[in-house]
JSON list of C-alpha atoms in Angstrom, two decimals:
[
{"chain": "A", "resi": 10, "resn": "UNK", "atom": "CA", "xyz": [-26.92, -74.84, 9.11]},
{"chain": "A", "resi": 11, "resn": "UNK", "atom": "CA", "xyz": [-25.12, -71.37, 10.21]},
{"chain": "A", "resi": 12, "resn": "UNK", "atom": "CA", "xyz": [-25.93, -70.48, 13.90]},
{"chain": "A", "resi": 13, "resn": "UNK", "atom": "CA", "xyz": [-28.27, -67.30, 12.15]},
{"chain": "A", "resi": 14, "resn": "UNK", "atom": "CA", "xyz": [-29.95, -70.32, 10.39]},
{"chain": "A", "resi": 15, "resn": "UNK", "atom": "CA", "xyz": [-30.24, -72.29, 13.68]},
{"chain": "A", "resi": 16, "resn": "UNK", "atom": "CA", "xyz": [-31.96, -69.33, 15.51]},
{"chain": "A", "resi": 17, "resn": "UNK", "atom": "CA", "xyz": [-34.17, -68.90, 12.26]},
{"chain": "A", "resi": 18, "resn": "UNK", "atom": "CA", "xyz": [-35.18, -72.45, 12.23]},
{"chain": "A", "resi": 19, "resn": "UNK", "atom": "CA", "xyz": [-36.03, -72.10, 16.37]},
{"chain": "A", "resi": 20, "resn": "UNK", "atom": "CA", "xyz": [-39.60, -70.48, 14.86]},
{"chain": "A", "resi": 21, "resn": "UNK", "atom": "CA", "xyz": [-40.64, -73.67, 13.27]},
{"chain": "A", "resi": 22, "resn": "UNK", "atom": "CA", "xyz": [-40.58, -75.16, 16.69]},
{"chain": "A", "resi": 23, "resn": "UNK", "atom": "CA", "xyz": [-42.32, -72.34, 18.52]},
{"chain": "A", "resi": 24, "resn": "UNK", "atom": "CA", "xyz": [-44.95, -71.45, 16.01]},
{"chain": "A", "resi": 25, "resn": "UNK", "atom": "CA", "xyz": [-46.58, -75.28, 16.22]},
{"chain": "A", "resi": 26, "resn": "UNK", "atom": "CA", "xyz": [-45.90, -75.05, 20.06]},
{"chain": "A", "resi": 27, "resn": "UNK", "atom": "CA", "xyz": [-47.64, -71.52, 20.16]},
{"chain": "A", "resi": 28, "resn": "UNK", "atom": "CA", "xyz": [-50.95, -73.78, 18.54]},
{"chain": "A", "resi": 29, "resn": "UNK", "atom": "CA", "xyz": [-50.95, -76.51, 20.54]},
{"chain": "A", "resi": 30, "resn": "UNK", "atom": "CA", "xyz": [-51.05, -74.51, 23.23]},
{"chain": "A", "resi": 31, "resn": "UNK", "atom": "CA", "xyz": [-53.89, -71.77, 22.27]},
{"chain": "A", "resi": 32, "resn": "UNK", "atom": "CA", "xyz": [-56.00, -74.52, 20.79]},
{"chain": "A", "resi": 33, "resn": "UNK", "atom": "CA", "xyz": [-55.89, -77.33, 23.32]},
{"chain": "A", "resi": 34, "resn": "UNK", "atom": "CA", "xyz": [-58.76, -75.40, 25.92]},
{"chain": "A", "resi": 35, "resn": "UNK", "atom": "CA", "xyz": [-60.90, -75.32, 22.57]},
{"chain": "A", "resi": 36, "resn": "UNK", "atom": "CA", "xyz": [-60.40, -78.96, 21.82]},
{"chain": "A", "resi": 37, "resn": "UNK", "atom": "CA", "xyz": [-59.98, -80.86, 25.33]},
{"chain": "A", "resi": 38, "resn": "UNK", "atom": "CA", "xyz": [-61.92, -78.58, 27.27]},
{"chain": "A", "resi": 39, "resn": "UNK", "atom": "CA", "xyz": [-62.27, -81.61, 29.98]},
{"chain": "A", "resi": 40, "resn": "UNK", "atom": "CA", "xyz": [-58.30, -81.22, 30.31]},
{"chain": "A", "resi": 41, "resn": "UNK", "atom": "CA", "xyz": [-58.77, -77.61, 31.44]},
{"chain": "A", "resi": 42, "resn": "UNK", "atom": "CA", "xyz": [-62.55, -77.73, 33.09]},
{"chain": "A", "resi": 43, "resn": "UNK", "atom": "CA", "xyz": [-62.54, -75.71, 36.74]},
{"chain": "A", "resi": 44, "resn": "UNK", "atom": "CA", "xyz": [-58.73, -74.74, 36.39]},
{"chain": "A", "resi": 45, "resn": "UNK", "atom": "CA", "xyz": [-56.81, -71.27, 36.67]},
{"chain": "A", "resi": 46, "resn": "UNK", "atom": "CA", "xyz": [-55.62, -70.80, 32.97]},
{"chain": "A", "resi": 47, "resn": "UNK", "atom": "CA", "xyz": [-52.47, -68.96, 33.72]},
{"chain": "A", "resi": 48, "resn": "UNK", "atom": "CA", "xyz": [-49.57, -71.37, 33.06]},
{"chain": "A", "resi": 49, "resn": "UNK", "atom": "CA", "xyz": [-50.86, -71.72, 29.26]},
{"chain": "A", "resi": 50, "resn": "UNK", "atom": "CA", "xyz": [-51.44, -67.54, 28.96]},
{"chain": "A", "resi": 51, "resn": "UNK", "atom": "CA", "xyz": [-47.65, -67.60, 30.42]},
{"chain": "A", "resi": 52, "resn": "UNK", "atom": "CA", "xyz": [-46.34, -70.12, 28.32]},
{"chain": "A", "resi": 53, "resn": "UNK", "atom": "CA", "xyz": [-48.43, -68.49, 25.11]},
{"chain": "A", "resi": 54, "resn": "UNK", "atom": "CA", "xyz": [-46.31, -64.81, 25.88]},
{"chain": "A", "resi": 55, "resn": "UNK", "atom": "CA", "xyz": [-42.96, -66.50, 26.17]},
{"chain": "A", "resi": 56, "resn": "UNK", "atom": "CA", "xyz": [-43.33, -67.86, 22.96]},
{"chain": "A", "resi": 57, "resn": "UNK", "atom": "CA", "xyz": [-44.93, -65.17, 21.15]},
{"chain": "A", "resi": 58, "resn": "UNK", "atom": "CA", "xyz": [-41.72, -63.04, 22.80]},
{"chain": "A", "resi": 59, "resn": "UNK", "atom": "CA", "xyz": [-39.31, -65.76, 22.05]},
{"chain": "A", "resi": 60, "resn": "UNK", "atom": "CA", "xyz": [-40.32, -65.64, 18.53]},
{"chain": "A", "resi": 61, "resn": "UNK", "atom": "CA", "xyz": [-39.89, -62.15, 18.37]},
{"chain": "A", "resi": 62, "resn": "UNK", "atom": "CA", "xyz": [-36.79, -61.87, 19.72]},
{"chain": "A", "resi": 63, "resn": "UNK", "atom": "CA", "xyz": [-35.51, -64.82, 17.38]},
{"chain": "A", "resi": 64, "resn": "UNK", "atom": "CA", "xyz": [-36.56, -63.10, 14.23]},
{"chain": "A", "resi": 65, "resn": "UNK", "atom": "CA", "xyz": [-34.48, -60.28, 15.40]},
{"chain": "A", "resi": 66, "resn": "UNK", "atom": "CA", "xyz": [-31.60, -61.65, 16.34]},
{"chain": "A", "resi": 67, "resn": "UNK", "atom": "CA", "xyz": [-31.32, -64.09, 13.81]},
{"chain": "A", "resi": 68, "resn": "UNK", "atom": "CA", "xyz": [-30.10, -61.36, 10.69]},
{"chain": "A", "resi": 69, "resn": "UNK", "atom": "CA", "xyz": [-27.88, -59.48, 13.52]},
{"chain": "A", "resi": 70, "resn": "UNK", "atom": "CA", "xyz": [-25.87, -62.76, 13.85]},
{"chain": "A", "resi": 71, "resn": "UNK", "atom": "CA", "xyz": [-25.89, -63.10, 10.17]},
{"chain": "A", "resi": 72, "resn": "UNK", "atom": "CA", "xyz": [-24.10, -59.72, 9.79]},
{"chain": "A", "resi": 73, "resn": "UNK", "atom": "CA", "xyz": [-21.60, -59.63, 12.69]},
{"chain": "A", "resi": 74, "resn": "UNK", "atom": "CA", "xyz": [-20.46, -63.23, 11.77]},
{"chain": "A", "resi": 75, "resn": "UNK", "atom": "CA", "xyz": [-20.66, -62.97, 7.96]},
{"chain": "A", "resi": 76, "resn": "UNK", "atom": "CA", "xyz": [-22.80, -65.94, 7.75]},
{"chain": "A", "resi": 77, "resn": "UNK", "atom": "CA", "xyz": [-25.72, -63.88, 4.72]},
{"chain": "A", "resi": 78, "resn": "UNK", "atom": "CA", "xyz": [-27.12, -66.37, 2.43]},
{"chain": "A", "resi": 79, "resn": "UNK", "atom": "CA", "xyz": [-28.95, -66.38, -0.32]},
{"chain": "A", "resi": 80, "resn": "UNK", "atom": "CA", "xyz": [-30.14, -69.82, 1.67]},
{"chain": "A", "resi": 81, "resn": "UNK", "atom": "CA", "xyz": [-31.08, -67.26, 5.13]},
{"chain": "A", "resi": 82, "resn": "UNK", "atom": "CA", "xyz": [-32.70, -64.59, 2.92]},
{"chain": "A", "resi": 83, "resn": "UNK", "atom": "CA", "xyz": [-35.39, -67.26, 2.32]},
{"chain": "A", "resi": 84, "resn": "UNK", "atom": "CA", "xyz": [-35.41, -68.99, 5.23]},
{"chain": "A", "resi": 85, "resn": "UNK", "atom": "CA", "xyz": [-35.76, -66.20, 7.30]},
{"chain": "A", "resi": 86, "resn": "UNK", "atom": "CA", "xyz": [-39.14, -65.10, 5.48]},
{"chain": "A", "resi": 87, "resn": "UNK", "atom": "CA", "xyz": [-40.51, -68.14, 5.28]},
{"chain": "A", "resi": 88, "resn": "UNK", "atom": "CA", "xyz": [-39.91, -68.89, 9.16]},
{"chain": "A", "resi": 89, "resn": "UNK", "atom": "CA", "xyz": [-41.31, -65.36, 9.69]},
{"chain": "A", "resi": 90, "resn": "UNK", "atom": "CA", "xyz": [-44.37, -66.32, 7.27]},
{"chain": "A", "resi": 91, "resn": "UNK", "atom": "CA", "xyz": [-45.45, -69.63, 9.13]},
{"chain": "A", "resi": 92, "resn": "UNK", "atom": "CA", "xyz": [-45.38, -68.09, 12.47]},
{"chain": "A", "resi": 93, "resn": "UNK", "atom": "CA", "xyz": [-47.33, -64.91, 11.68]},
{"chain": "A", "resi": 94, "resn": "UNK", "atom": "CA", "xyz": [-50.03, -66.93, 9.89]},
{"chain": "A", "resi": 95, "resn": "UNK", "atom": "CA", "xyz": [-49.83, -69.38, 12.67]},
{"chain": "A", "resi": 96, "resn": "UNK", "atom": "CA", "xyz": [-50.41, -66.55, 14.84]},
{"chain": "A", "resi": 97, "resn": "UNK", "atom": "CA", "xyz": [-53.01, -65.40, 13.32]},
{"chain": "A", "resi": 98, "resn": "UNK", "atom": "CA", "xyz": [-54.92, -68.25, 12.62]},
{"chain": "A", "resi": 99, "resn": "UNK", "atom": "CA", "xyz": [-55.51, -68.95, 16.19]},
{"chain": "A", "resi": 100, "resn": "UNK", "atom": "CA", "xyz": [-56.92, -65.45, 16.79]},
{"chain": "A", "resi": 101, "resn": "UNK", "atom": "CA", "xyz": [-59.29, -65.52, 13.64]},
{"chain": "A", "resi": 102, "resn": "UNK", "atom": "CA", "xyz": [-60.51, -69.17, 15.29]},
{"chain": "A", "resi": 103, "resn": "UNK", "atom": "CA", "xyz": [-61.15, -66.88, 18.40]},
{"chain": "A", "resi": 104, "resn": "UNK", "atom": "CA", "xyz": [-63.27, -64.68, 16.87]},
{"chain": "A", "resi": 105, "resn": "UNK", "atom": "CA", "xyz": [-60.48, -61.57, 18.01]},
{"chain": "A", "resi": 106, "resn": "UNK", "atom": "CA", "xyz": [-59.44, -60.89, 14.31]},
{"chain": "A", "resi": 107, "resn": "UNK", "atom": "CA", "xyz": [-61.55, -60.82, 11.24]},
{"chain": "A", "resi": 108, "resn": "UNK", "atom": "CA", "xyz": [-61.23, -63.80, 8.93]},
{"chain": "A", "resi": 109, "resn": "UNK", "atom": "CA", "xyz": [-61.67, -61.59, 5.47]},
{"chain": "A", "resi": 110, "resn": "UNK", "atom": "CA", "xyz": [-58.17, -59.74, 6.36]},
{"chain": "A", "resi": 111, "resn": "UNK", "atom": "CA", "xyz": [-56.66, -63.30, 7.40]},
{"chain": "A", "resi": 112, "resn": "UNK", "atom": "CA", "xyz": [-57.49, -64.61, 3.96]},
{"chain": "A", "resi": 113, "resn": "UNK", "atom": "CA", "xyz": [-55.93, -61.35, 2.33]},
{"chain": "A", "resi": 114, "resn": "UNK", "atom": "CA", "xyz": [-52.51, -61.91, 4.60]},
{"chain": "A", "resi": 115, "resn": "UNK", "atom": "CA", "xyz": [-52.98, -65.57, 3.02]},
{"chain": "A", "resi": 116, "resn": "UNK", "atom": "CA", "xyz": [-53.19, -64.35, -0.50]},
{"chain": "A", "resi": 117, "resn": "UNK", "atom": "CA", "xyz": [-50.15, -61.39, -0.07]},
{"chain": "A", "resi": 118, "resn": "UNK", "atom": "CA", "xyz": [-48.11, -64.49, 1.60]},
{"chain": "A", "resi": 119, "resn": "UNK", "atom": "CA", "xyz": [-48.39, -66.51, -1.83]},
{"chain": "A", "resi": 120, "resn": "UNK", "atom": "CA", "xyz": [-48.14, -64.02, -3.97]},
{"chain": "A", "resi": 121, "resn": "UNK", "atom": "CA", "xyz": [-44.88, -62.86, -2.42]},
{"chain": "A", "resi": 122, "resn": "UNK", "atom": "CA", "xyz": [-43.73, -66.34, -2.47]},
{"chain": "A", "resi": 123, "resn": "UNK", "atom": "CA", "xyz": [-45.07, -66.35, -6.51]},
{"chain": "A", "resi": 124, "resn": "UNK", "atom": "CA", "xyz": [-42.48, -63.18, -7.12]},
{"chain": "A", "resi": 125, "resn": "UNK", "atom": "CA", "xyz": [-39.74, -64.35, -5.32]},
{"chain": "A", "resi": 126, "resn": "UNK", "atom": "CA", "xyz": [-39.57, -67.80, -7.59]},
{"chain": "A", "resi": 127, "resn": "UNK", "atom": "CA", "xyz": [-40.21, -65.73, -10.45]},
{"chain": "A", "resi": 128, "resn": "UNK", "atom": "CA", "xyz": [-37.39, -63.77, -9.57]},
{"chain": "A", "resi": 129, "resn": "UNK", "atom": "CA", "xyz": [-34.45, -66.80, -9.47]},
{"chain": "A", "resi": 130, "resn": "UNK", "atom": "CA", "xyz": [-35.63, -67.45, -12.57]},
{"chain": "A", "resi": 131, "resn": "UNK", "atom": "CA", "xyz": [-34.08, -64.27, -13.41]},
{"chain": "A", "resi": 132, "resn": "UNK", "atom": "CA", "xyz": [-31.05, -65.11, -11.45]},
{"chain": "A", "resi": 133, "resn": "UNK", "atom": "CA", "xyz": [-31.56, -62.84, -8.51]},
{"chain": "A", "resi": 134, "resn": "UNK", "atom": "CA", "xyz": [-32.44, -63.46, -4.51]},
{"chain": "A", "resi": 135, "resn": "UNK", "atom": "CA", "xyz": [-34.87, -61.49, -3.08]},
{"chain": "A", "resi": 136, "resn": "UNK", "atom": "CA", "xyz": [-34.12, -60.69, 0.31]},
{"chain": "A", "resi": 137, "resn": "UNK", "atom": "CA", "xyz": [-36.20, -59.18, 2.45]},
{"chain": "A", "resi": 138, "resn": "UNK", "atom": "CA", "xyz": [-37.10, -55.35, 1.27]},
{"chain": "A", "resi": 139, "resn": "UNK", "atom": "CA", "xyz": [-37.64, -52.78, 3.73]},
{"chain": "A", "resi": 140, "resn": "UNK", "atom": "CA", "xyz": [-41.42, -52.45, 3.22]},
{"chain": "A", "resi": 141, "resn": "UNK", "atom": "CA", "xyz": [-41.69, -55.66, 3.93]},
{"chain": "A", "resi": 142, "resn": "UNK", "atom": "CA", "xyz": [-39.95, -55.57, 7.44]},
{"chain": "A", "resi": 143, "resn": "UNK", "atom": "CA", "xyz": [-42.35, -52.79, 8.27]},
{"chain": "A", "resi": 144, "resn": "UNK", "atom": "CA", "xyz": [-45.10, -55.05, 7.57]},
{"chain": "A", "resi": 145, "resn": "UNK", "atom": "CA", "xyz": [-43.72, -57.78, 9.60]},
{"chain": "A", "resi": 146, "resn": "UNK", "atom": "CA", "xyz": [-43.42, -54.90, 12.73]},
{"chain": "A", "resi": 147, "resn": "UNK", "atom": "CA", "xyz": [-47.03, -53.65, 12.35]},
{"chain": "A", "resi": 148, "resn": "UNK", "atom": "CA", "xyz": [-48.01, -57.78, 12.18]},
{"chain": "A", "resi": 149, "resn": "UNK", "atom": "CA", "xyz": [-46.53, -58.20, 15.68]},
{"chain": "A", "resi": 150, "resn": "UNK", "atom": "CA", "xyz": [-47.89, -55.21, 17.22]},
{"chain": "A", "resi": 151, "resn": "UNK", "atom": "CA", "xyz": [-51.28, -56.77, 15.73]},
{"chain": "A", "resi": 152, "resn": "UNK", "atom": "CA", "xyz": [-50.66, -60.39, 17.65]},
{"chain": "A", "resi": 153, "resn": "UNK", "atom": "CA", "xyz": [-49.18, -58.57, 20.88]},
{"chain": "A", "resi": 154, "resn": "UNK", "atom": "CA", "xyz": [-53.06, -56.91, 20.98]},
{"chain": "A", "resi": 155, "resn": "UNK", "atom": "CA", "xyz": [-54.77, -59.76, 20.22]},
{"chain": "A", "resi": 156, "resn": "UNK", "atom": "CA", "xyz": [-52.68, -61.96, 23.05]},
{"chain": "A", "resi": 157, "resn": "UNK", "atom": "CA", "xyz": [-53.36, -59.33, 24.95]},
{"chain": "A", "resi": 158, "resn": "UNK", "atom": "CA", "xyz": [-57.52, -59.49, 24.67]},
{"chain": "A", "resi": 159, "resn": "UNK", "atom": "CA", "xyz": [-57.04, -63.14, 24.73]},
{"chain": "A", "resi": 160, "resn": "UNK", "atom": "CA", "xyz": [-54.95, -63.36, 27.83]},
{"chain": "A", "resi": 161, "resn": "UNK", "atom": "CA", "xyz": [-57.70, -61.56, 29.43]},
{"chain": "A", "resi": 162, "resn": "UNK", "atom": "CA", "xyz": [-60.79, -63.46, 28.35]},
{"chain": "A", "resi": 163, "resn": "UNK", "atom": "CA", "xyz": [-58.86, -66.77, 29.54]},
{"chain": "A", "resi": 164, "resn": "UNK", "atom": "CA", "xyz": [-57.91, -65.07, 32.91]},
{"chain": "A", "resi": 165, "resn": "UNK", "atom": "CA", "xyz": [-61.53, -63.37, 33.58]},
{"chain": "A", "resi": 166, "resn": "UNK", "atom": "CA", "xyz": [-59.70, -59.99, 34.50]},
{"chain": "A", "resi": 167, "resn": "UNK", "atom": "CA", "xyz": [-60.46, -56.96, 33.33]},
{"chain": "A", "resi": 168, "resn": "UNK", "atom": "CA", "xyz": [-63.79, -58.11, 31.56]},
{"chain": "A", "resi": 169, "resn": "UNK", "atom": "CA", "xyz": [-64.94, -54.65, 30.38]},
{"chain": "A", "resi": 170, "resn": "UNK", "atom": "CA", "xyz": [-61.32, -53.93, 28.61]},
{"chain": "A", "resi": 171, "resn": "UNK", "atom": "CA", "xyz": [-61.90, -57.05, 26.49]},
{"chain": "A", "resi": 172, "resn": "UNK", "atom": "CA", "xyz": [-64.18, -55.86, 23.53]},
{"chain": "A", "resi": 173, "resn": "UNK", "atom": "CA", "xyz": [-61.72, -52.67, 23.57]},
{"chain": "A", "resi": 174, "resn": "UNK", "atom": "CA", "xyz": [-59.05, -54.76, 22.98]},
{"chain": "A", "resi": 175, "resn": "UNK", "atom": "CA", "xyz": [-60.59, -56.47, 19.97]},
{"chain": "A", "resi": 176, "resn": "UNK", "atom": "CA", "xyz": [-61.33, -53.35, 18.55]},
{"chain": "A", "resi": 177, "resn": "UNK", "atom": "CA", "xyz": [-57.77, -52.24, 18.98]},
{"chain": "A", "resi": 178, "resn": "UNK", "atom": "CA", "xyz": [-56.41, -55.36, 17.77]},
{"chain": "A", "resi": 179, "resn": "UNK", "atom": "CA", "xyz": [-58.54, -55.60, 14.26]},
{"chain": "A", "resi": 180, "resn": "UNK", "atom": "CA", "xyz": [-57.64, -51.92, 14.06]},
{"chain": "A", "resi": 181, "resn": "UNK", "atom": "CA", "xyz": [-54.02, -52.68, 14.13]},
{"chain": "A", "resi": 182, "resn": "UNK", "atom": "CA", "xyz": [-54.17, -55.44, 12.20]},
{"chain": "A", "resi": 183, "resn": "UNK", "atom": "CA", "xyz": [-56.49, -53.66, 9.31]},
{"chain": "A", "resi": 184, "resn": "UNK", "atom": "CA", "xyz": [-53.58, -50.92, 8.99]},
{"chain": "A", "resi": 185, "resn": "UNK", "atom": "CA", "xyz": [-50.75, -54.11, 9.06]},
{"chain": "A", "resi": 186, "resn": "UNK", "atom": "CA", "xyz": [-52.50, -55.58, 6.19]},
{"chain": "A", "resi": 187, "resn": "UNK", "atom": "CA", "xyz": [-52.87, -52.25, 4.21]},
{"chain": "A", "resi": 188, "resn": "UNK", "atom": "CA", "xyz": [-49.15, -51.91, 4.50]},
{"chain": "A", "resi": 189, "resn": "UNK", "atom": "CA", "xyz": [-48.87, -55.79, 3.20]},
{"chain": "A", "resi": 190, "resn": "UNK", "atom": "CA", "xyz": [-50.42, -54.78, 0.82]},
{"chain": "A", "resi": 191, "resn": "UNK", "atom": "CA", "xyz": [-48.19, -51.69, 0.12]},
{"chain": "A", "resi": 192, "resn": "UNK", "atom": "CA", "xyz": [-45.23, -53.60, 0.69]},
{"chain": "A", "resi": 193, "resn": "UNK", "atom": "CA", "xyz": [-46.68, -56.36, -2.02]},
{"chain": "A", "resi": 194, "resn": "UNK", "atom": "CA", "xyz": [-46.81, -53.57, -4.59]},
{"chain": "A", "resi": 195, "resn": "UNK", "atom": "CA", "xyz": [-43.31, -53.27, -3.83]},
{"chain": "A", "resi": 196, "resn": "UNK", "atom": "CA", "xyz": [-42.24, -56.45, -4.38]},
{"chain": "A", "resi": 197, "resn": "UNK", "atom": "CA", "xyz": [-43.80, -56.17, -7.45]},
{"chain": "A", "resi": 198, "resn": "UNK", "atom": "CA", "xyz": [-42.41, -53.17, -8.70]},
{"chain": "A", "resi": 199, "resn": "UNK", "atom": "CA", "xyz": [-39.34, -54.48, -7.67]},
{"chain": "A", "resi": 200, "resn": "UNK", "atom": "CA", "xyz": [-39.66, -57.43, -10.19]},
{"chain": "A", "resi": 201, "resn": "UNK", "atom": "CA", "xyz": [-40.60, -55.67, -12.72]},
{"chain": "A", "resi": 202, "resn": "UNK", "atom": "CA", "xyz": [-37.82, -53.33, -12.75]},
{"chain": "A", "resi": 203, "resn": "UNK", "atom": "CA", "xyz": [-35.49, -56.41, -12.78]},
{"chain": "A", "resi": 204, "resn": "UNK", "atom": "CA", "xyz": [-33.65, -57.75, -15.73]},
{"chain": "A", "resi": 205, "resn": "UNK", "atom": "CA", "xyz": [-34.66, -53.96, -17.32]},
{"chain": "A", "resi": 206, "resn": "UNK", "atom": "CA", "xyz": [-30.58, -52.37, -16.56]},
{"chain": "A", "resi": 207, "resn": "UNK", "atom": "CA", "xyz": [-27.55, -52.42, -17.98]},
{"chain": "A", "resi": 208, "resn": "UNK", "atom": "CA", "xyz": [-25.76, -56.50, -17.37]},
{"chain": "A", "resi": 209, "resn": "UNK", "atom": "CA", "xyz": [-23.76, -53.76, -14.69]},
{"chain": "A", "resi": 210, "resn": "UNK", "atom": "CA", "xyz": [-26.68, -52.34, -13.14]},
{"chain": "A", "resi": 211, "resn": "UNK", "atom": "CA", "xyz": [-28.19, -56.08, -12.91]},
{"chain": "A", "resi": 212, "resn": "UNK", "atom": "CA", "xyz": [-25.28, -57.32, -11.01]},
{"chain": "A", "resi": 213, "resn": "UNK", "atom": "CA", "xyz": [-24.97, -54.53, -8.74]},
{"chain": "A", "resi": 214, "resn": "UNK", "atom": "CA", "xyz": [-29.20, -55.16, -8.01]},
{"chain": "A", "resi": 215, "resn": "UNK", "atom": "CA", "xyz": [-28.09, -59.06, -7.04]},
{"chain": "A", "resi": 216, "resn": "UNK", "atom": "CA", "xyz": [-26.06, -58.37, -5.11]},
{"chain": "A", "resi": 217, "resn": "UNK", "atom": "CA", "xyz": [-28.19, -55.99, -3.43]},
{"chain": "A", "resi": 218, "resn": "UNK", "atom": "CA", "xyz": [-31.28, -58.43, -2.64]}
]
C-alpha cells in the first residue's frame, strides 16, 4: 500500500463511521432521548469534510510522488463509490433525497463497474475520465445540502429553512445524476472506441487511462 493508497483506503473507515453515526438516533432513539444532538451533527461534518478532502488529496500524492497505479485508478473509484452511496443512502432513509434517483446512482455505479471489467479484458485500465470527476463534484455539493437540511432538523434551528433545503438538495442531486448519467455515456463511448485503432494508437490509449 503506497501512502496515495493509504489516504484512499482512509474512506472505507469514514464512510461506515459516517452511518453509524447518522443512523444510531433512528435506531436507539433511547440513547439520544432529551439530549442536544450537536456532537453527532459535528462529528457527521468532519467526516463528510474529511472524506472530501481525502479523495482530493489522495491522486495529488499519487502524482508528486510517482506512486499512479493501475491498482489506485481502481481503488480510488471504488473508495469514492462506497462513500457516495453510503452517503446517500442515509439521506434517502431520511426522506431528504428521493429514492428513484438513489436507485439510478445504484444502477450507473454497476454499470460503470460492468465497463471497466469489460475493459481489462481488453487489456486496458480505466482510470477515472473527466466526466466522471465532474459527477463526483456535483455528488458532493448534493450531500453538503442534504447535511446541511439534516443538521438543521436534528438541531431544531432554523425550522422554516428546512423544506427549502430539501428542495435544494433533490435539485442538486437531480442535475448530479443527469450528469452520471452523461458521464456513463462516456464511459461507454469510451469502450467502444477501444480495441478499434491502430496496435499504436491502442497503446498510446493505455497508457492514457
Amino acid at each position: 500500500m503506497t501512502l496515495a493508497n493509504k489516504v484512499t483506503a482512509s474512506r472505507l473507515v469514514l464512510a461506515p463511521a459516517f452511518f453509524a453515526i447518522y443512523l444510531s438516533p433512528r435506531f436507539f432513539p433511547a440513547l439520544f432521548a432529551g439530549t442536544y444532538l450537536l456532537w453527532p451533527v459535528l462529528a457527521l461534518w468532519t467526516l463528510f469534510l474529511s472524506s472530501a478532502l481525502t479523495d482530493m488529496l489522495d491522486g495529488m500524492i499519487a502524482r508528486k510522488r510517482g506512486e499512479t497505479s493501475d491498482f489506485g485508478k481502481f481503488f480510488d473509484p471504488f473508495a469514492d463509490t462506497l462513500t457516495q452511496v453510503t452517503y446517500f443512502f442515509c439521506f434517502v432513509i431520511d426522506g431528504i433525497l428521493p429514492p428513484a434517483l438513489f436507485l439510478v446512482v445504484l444502477y450507473r455505479e454497476f454499470s460503470i463497474l460492468f465497463i471497466r471489467n469489460m475493459m481489462l479484458r481488453k487489456g486496458i485500465t480505466m482510470g477515472a475520465r473527466i466526466s466522471g470527476k465532474i459527477k463526483t463534484v456535483s455528488y458532493i455539493c448534493a450531500v453538503a445540502l442534504a447535511l446541511l437540511a439534516s443538521s438543521v432538523q436534528r438541531l431544531g434551528v432554523l425550522g422554516n429553512f428546512y423544506p427549502y433545503l430539501v428542495i435544494a438538495a433533490s435539485i442538486v442531486f437531480s442535475a448530479s445524476v443527469a450528469i452520471a448519467i452523461i458521464s456513463l455515456l462516456d464511459y461507454i463511448s469510451v469502450y467502444r472506441r477501444a480495441g478499434q485503432g491502430s496496435p499504436k494508437e491502442q497503446d498510446f490509449e493505455k497508457k492514457a487511462k
